[in-house]
Short mmCIF file of C-alpha atoms in Angstrom, two decimals:
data_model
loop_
_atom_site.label_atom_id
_atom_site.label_comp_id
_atom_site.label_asym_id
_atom_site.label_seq_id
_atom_site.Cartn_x
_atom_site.Cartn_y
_atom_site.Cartn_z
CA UNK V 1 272.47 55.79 118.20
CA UNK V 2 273.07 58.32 115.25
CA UNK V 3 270.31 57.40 113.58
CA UNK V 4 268.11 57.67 116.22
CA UNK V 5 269.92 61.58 116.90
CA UNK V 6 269.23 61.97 113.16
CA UNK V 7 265.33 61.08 113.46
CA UNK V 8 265.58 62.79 116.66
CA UNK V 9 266.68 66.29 114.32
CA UNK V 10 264.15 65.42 111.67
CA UNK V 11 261.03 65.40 114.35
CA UNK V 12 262.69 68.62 116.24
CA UNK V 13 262.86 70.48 113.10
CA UNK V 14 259.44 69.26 111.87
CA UNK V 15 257.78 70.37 115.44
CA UNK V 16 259.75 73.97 115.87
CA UNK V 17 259.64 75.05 112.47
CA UNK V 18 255.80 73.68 111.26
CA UNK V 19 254.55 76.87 110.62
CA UNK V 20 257.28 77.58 107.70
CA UNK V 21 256.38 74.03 105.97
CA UNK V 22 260.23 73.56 105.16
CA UNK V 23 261.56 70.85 102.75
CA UNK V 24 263.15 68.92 105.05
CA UNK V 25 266.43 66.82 103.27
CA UNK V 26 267.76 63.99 105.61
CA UNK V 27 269.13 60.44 105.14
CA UNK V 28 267.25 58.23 107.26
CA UNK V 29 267.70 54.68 105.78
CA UNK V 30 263.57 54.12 106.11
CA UNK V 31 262.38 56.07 103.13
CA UNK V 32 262.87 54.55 100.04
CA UNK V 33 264.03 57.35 97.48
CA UNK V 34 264.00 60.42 99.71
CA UNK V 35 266.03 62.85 98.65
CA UNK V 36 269.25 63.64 100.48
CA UNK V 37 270.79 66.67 101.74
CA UNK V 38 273.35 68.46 99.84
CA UNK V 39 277.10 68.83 100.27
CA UNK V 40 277.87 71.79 102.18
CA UNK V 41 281.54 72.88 102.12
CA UNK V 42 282.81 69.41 101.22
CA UNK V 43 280.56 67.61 103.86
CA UNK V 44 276.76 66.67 104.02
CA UNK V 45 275.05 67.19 106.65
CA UNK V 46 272.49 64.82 108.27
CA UNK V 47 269.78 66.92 107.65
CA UNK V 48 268.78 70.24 105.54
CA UNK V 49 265.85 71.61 105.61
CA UNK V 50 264.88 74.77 104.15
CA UNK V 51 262.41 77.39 102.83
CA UNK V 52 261.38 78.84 99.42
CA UNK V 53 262.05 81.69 98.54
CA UNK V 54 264.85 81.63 101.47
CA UNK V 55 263.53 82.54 104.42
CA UNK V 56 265.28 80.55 107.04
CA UNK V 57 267.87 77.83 106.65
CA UNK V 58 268.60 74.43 109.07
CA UNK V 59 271.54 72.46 108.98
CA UNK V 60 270.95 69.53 110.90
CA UNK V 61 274.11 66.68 112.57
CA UNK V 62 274.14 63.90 115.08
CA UNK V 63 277.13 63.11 116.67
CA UNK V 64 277.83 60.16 119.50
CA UNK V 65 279.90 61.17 122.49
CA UNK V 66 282.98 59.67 120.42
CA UNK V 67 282.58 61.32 117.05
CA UNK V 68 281.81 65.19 119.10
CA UNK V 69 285.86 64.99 119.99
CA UNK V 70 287.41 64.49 116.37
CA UNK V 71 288.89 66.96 114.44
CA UNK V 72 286.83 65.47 111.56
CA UNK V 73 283.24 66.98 113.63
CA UNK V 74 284.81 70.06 114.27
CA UNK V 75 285.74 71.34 110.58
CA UNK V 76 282.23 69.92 109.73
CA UNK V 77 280.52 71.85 112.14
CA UNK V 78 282.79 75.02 111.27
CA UNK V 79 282.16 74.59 107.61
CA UNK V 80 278.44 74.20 108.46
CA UNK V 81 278.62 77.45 110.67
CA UNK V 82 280.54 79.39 107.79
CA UNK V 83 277.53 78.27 105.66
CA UNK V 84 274.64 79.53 107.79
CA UNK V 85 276.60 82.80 108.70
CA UNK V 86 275.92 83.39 104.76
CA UNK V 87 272.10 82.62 104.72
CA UNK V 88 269.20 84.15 105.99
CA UNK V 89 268.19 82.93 109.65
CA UNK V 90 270.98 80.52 109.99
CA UNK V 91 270.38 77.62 112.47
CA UNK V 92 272.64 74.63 113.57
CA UNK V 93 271.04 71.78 114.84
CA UNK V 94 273.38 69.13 116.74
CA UNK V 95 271.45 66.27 118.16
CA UNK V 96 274.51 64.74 120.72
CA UNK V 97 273.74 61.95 123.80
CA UNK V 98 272.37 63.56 127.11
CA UNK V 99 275.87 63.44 128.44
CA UNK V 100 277.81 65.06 125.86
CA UNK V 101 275.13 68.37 125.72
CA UNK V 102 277.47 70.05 128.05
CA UNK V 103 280.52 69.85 125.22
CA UNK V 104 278.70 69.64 122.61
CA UNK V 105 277.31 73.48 123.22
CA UNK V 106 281.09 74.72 124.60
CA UNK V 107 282.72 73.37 120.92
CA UNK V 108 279.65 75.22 118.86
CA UNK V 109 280.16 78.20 121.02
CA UNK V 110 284.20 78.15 120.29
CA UNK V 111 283.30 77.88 116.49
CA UNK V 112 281.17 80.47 116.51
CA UNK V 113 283.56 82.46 118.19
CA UNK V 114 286.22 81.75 116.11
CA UNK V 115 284.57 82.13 113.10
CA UNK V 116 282.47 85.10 113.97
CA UNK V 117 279.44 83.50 113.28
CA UNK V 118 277.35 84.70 116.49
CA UNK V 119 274.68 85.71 113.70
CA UNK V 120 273.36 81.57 113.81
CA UNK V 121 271.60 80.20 115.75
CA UNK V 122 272.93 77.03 117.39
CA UNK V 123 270.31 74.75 119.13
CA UNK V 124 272.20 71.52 120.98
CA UNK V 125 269.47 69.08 121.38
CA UNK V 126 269.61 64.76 123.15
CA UNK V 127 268.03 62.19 122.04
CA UNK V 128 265.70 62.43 124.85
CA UNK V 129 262.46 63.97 123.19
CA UNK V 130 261.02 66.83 125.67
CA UNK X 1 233.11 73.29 59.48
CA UNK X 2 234.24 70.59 61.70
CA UNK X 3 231.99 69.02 64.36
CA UNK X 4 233.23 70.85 67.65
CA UNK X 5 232.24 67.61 69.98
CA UNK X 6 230.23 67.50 73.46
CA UNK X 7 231.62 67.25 76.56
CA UNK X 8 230.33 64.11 78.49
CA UNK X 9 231.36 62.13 81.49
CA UNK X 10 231.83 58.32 79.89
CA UNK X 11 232.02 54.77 81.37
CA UNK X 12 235.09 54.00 80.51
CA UNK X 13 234.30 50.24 80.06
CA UNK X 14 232.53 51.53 76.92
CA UNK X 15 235.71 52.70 75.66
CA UNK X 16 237.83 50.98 72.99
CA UNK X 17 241.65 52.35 72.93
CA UNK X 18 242.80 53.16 69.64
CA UNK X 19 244.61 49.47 69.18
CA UNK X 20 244.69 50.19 65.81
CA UNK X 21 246.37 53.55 65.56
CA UNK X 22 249.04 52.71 62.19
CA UNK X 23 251.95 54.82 64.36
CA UNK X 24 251.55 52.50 67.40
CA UNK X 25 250.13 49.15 65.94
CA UNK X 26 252.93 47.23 65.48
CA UNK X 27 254.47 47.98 69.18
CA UNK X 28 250.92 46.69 70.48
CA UNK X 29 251.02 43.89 68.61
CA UNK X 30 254.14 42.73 70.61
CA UNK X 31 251.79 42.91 73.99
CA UNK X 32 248.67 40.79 72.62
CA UNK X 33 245.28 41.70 74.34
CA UNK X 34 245.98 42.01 77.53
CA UNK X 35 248.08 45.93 77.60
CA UNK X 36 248.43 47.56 80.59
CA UNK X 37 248.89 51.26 81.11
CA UNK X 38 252.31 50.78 80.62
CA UNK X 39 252.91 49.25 77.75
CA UNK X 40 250.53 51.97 76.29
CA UNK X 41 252.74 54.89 77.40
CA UNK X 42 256.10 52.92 76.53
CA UNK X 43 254.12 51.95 72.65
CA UNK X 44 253.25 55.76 72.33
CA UNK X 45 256.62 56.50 73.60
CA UNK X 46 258.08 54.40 71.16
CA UNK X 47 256.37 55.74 68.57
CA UNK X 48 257.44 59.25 69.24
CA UNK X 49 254.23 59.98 70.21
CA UNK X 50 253.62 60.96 73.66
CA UNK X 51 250.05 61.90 73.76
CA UNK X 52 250.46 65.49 74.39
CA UNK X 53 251.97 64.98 78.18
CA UNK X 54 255.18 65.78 76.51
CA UNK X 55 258.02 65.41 79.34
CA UNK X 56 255.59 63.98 82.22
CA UNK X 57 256.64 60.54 82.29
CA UNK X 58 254.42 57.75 82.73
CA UNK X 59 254.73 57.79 86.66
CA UNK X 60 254.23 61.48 86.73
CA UNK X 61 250.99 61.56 84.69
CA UNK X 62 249.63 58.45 86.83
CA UNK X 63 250.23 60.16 90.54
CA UNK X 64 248.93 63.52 88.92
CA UNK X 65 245.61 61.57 88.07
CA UNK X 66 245.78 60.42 91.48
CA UNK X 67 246.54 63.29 93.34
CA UNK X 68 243.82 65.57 91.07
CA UNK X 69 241.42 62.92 91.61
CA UNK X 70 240.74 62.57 88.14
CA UNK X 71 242.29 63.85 84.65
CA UNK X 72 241.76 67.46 84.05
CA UNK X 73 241.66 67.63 80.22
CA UNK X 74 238.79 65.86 78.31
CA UNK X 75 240.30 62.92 76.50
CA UNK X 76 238.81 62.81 73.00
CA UNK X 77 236.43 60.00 71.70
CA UNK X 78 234.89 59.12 68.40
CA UNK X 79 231.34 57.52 68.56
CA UNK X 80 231.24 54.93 65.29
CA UNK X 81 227.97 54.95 63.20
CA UNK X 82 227.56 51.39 65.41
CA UNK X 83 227.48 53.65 68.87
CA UNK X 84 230.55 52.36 70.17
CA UNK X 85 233.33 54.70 70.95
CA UNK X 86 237.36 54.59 70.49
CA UNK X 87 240.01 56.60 72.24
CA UNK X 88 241.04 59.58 69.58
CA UNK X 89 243.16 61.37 71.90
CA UNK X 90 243.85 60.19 75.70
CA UNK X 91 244.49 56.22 75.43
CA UNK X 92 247.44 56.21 78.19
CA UNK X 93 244.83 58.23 80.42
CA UNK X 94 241.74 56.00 79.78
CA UNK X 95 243.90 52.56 80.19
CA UNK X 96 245.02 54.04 83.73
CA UNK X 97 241.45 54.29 84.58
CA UNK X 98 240.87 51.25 83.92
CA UNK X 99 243.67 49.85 85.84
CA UNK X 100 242.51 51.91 88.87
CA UNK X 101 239.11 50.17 88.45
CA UNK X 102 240.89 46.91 88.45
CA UNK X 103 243.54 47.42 91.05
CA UNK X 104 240.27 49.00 93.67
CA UNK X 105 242.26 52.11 93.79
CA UNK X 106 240.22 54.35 96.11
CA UNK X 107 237.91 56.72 94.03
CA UNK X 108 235.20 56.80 91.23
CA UNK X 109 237.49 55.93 88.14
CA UNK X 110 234.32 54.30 86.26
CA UNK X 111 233.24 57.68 83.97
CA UNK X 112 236.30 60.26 82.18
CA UNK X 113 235.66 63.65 81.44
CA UNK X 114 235.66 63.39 77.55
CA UNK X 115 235.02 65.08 74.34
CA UNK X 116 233.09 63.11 72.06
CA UNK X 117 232.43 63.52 68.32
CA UNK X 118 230.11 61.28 66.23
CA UNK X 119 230.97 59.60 62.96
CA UNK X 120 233.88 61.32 63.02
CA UNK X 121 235.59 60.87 59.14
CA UNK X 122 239.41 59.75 58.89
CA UNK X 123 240.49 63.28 57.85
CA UNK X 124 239.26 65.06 61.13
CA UNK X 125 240.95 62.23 63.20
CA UNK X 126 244.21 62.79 61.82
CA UNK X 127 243.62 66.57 62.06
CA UNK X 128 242.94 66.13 65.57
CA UNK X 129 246.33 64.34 66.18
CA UNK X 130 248.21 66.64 64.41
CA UNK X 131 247.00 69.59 66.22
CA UNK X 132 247.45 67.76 69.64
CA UNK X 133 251.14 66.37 68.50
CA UNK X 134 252.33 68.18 66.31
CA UNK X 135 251.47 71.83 66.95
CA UNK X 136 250.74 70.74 70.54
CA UNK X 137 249.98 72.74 73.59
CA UNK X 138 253.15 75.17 74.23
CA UNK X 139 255.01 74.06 77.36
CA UNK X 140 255.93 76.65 79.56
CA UNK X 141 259.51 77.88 79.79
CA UNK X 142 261.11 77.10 82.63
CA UNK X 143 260.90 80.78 84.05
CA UNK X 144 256.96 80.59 83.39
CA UNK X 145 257.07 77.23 85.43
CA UNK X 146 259.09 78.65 88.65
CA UNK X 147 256.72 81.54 88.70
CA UNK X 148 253.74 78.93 89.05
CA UNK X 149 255.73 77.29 91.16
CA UNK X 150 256.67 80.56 93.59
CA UNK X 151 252.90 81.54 93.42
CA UNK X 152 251.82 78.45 94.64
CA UNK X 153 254.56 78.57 97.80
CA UNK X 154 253.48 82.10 98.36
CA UNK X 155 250.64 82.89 97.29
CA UNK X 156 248.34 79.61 97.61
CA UNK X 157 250.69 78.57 100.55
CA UNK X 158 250.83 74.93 99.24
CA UNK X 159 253.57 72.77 100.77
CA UNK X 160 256.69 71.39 99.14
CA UNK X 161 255.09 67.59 99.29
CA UNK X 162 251.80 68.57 98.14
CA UNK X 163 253.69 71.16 94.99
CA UNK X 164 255.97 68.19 94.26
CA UNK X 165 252.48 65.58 94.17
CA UNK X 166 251.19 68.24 91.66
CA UNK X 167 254.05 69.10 89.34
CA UNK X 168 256.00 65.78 89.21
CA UNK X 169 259.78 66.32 89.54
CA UNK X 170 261.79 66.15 92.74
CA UNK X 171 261.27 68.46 95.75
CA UNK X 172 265.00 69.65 95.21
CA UNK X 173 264.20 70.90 91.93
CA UNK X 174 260.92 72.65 93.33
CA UNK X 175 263.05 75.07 95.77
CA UNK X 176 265.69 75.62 93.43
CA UNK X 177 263.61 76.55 90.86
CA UNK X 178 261.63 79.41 93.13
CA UNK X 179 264.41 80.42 94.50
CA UNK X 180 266.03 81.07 91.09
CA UNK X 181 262.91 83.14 90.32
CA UNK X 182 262.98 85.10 93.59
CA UNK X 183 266.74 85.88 93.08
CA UNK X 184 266.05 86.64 89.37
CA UNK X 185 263.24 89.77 90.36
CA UNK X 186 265.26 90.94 93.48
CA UNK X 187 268.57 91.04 91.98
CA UNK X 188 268.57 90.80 88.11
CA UNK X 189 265.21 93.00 87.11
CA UNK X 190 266.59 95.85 89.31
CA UNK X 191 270.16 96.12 87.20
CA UNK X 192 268.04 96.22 84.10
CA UNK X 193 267.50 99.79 82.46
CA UNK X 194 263.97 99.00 81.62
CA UNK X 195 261.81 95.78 81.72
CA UNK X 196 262.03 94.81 78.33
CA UNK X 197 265.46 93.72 78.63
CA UNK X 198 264.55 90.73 80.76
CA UNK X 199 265.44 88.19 79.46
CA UNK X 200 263.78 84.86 81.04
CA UNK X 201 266.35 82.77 78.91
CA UNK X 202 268.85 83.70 82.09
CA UNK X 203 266.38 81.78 84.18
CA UNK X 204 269.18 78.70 84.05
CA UNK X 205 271.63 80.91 85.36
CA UNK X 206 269.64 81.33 88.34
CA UNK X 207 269.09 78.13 88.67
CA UNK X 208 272.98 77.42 88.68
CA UNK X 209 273.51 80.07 91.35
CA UNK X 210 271.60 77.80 93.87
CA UNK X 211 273.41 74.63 93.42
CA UNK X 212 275.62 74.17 96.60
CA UNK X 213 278.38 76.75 97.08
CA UNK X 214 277.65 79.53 94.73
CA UNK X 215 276.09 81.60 96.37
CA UNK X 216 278.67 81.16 99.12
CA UNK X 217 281.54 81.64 96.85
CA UNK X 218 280.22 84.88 95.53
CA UNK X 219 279.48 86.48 98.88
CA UNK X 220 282.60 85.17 100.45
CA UNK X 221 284.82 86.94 98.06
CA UNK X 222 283.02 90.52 98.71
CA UNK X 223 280.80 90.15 95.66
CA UNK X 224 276.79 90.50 96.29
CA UNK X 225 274.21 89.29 93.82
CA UNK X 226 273.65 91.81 92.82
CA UNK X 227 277.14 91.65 91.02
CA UNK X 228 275.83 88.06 89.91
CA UNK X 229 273.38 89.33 87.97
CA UNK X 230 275.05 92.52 86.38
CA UNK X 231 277.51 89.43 84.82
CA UNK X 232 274.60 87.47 83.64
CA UNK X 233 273.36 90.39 81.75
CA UNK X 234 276.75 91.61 80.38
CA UNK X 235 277.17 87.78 79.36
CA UNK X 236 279.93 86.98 81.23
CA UNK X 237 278.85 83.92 82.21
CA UNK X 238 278.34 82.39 78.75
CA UNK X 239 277.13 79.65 78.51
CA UNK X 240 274.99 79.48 81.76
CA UNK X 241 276.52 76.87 82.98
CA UNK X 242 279.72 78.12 83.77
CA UNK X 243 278.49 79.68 86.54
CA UNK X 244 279.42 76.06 88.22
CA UNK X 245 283.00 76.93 87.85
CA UNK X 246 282.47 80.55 89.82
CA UNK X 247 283.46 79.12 93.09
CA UNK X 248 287.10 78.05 91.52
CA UNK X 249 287.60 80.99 89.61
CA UNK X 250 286.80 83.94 92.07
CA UNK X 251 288.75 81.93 94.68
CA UNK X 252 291.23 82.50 92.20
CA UNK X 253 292.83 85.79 92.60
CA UNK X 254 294.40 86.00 88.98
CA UNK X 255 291.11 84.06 87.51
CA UNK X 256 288.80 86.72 89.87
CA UNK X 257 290.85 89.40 88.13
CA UNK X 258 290.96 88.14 84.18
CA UNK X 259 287.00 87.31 84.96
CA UNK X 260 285.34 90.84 86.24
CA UNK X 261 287.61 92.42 83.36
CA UNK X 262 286.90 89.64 80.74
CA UNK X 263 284.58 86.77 81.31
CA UNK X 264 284.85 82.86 82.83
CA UNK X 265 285.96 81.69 80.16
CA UNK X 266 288.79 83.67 79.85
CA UNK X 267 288.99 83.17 83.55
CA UNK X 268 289.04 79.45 83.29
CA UNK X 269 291.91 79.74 81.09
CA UNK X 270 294.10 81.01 84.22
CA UNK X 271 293.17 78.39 85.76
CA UNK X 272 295.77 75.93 86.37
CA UNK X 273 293.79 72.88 84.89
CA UNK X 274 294.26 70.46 82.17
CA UNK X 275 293.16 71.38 78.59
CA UNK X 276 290.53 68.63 79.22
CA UNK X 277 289.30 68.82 75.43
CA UNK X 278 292.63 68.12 74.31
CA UNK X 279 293.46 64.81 76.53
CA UNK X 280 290.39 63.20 76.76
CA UNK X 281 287.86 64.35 73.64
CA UNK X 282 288.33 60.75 72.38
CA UNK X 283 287.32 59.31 75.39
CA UNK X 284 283.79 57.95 76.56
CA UNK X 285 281.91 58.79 79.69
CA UNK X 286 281.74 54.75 80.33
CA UNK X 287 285.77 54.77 80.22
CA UNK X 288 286.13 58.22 82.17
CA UNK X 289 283.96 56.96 84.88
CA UNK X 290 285.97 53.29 85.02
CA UNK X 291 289.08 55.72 85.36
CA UNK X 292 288.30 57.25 87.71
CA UNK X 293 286.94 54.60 89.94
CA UNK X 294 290.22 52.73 89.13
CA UNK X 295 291.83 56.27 90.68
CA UNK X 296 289.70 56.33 93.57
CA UNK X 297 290.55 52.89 94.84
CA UNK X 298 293.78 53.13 94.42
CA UNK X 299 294.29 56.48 95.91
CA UNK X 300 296.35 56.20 98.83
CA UNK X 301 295.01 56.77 102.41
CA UNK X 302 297.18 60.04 103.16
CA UNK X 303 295.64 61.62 99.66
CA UNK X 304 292.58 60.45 100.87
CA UNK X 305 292.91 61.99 104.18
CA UNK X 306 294.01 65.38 102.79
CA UNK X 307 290.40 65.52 101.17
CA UNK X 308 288.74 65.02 104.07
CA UNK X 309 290.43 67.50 105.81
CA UNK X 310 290.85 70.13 103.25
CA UNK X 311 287.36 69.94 101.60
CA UNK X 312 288.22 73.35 100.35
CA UNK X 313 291.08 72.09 98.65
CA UNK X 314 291.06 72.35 94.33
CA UNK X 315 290.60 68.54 94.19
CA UNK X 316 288.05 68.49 96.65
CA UNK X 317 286.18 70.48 95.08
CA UNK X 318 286.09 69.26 91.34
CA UNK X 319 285.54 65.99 93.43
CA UNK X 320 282.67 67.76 94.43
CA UNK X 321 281.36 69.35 91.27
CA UNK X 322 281.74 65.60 89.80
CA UNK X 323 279.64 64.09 92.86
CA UNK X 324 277.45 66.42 91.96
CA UNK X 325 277.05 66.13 88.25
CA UNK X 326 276.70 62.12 88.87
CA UNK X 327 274.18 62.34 91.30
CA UNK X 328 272.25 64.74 88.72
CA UNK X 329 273.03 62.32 85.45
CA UNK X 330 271.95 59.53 87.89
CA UNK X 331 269.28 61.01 88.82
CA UNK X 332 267.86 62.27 85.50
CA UNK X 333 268.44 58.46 84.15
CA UNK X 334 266.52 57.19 86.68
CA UNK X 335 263.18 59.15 85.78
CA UNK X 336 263.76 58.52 81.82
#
């Protein structure tokens, strides 16, 4: 399931964001030698993808309805969110099962709350392409 | 005056490679008749002679043939008094065409694009060589490079894939090398009285300030980068590479302090760290790494937790800077 929410955040990023031909960074076990996403505030993130010279700047993470509820997912997203608030167009992408879409935006909204990060953009997306 | 050559497109079946070169000879011999590209590149490698592609590796120059279609400088040819014709200059790049032809890689790889001199004497072949090798093209700096690089994102609107296909290297390296040139004209040519005091030897420093939480650091602690690159001019990040350690130090209050009056090194002597030089100079990479892999495994699981949940912790973050440093050493042995 998290790889397919992974792929699922590599093809949504792709799609949305074609016309600024990012380098997208992700680690999807299928390409031999592609080059993986940083680490962002002690954690990497399943996907990166970004523009030269910055323009805009995706952090992409897939998280099953189990992993969303750990405190472990919620200082990654927060250290993801303090990252974006610091680069120009910020955008979260968290790629969560149908049924956990509902939580999944309330815990980025508390972040970015907390954090005063209302500057980035946070997109929840399923793994249900449409 | 020496014969200036003519520019012809060749069959390269009707071209010998230099087999017989005396500075590559005796690593050919090892090979017999049958050499493939390969062992061409690695001979001339081993030779210290890397036929004017300087740094591109083997793999590079290969997918830049493929991606160009075709080589873009003439290699150079010498037509005997007998008509046949040797490889002065360009052997690697001839034997790949030849291996295209063989492997029915898709494209016309039967003619080169070559420069070809007739009856050309012993003395103007090693004059050739030594122009080519040892005065050589001059390879850009890397400042030169990243503004190629930045004109071809924004000028020729070329994608990262297709820059990467052209220049070699890794798609990382692409964006952090024009964004260190973007940063370098918007923030460092504007704190410079007049242009001549840019200095594109700071281009490194630039290049530093986009490896993961720099940039971060500096604007979390009220700094701009603007600041950034008043220090790289007043030197106070000397050398460059120091600017790795600017997270730690301006996190630091007493190291933030001792820095914007001083410098990072003097900053990095507040620091509360080991006088590394002292402990371990005698000590090998080979044994540091085992040591610390020993460390890691037996680091108990509430140590290990802290790190996970304090990533912003000191350890966690020269964990970090060593992750990172690995992954880079890795990664440059792997495309030696």
């Amino acid at each position: 399931m998290h790889l397919h929410l992974v792929g699922r955040i590599v093809s949504y990023v792709r799609a949305e964001y074609q016309a600024y031909q990012l380098a997208v960074f992700h680690d999807l076990p299928n390409l031999l030698g592609a080059e993986k996403p940083p680490r962002i505030g002690g954690f990497v993130p399943d996907v990166f993808a970004i523009d030269a010279p910055p323009s805009i700047t995706i952090l992409g993470e897939a998280k099953t309805v189990e992993d969303l509820e750990t405190e472990h997912s919620r200082e990654q997203l927060a250290a993801f969110l303090t990252f974006l608030r610091l680069q120009p167009s910020g955008i979260l992408v968290v790629a969560v099962p149908w049924q956990a879409q509902a939580r999944a935006k309330n815990l980025v909204a508390q972040l970015q709350r907390q954090l005063q990060c209302a500057g980035v953009r946070a997109i929840v997306i399923t793994e249900l392409a449409g | 005056m020496a014969d200036i050559g003519n520019h012809e497109t060749v069959l390269v079946e009707d071209i010998e490679l230099d087999k017989d070169n005396p500075r590559i000879r005796k690593f050919l011999e090892m090979y017999g008749d049958n050499i493939t590209p390969e062992q061409f590149y690695l001979a001339l490698g081993a030779a210290g002679d890397d036929e004017s592609e300087s740094s591109a590796s083997f793999e590079k120059l290969k997918n830049s043939i493929l991606t160009n279609g075709g080589i873009i400088q003439p290699v150079i040819l010498n037509r005997r008094a007998d008509g046949t014709l040797v490889c002065i200059e360009g052997n690697t790049r001839v034997a790949l065409y030849t291996s295209f032809i063989n492997e029915k890689v898709r494209g016309d790889w039967t003619r080169i694009p070559s420069l070809v001199y007739d009856h050309m004497p012993r003395e103007q072949i090693d004059a050739i060589r030594l122009q080519i090798h040892l005065v050589g093209t001059r390879p850009w700096d890397p400042y030169s490079k990243a503004k190629y690089l930045h004109h071809l994102r924004t000028q020729e609107f070329l994608s990262f894939e297709r820059i990467v296909e052209f220049s070699g290297g890794r798609k990382k390296e692409v964006v952090e090398s024009i964004n260190a040139f973007s940063d370098m004209e918007q923030y460092y040519r504007p704190v410079l009285s007049d242009d001549s005091e840019f200095d594109t030897r700071r281009f490194s420093g630039f290049v530093e300030l986009q490896k993961p939480g720099i940039k971060e650091a500096i604007l979390a602690t009220g700094f701009t980068l603007t600041d950034f690159s008043q220090w790289i001019h007043d030197d106070k990040l000397s050398p460059l590479n120091t600017v790795r350690s600017l997270p730690r130090i301006l996190r630091n209050q007493k190291a933030r302090e001792v820095f914007v009056k001083q410098d990072a090194k003097a900053a990095m002597k507040v620091l509360d760290r080991p006088d590394l030089n002292k402990v371990l100079s005698e000590v090998g990479i080979g044994a540091l790494a085992q040591a610390l892999t020993q460390a890691i495994y037996a680091l108990p699981w509430r140590d290990a937790e802290r790190l996970r949940s304090e990533p912003a912790s000191d350890t966690a973050q020269q964990l970090s800077e060593a992750a990172s440093a690995l992954a880079e050493l890795m990664t440059l042995s792997e495309s030696l």
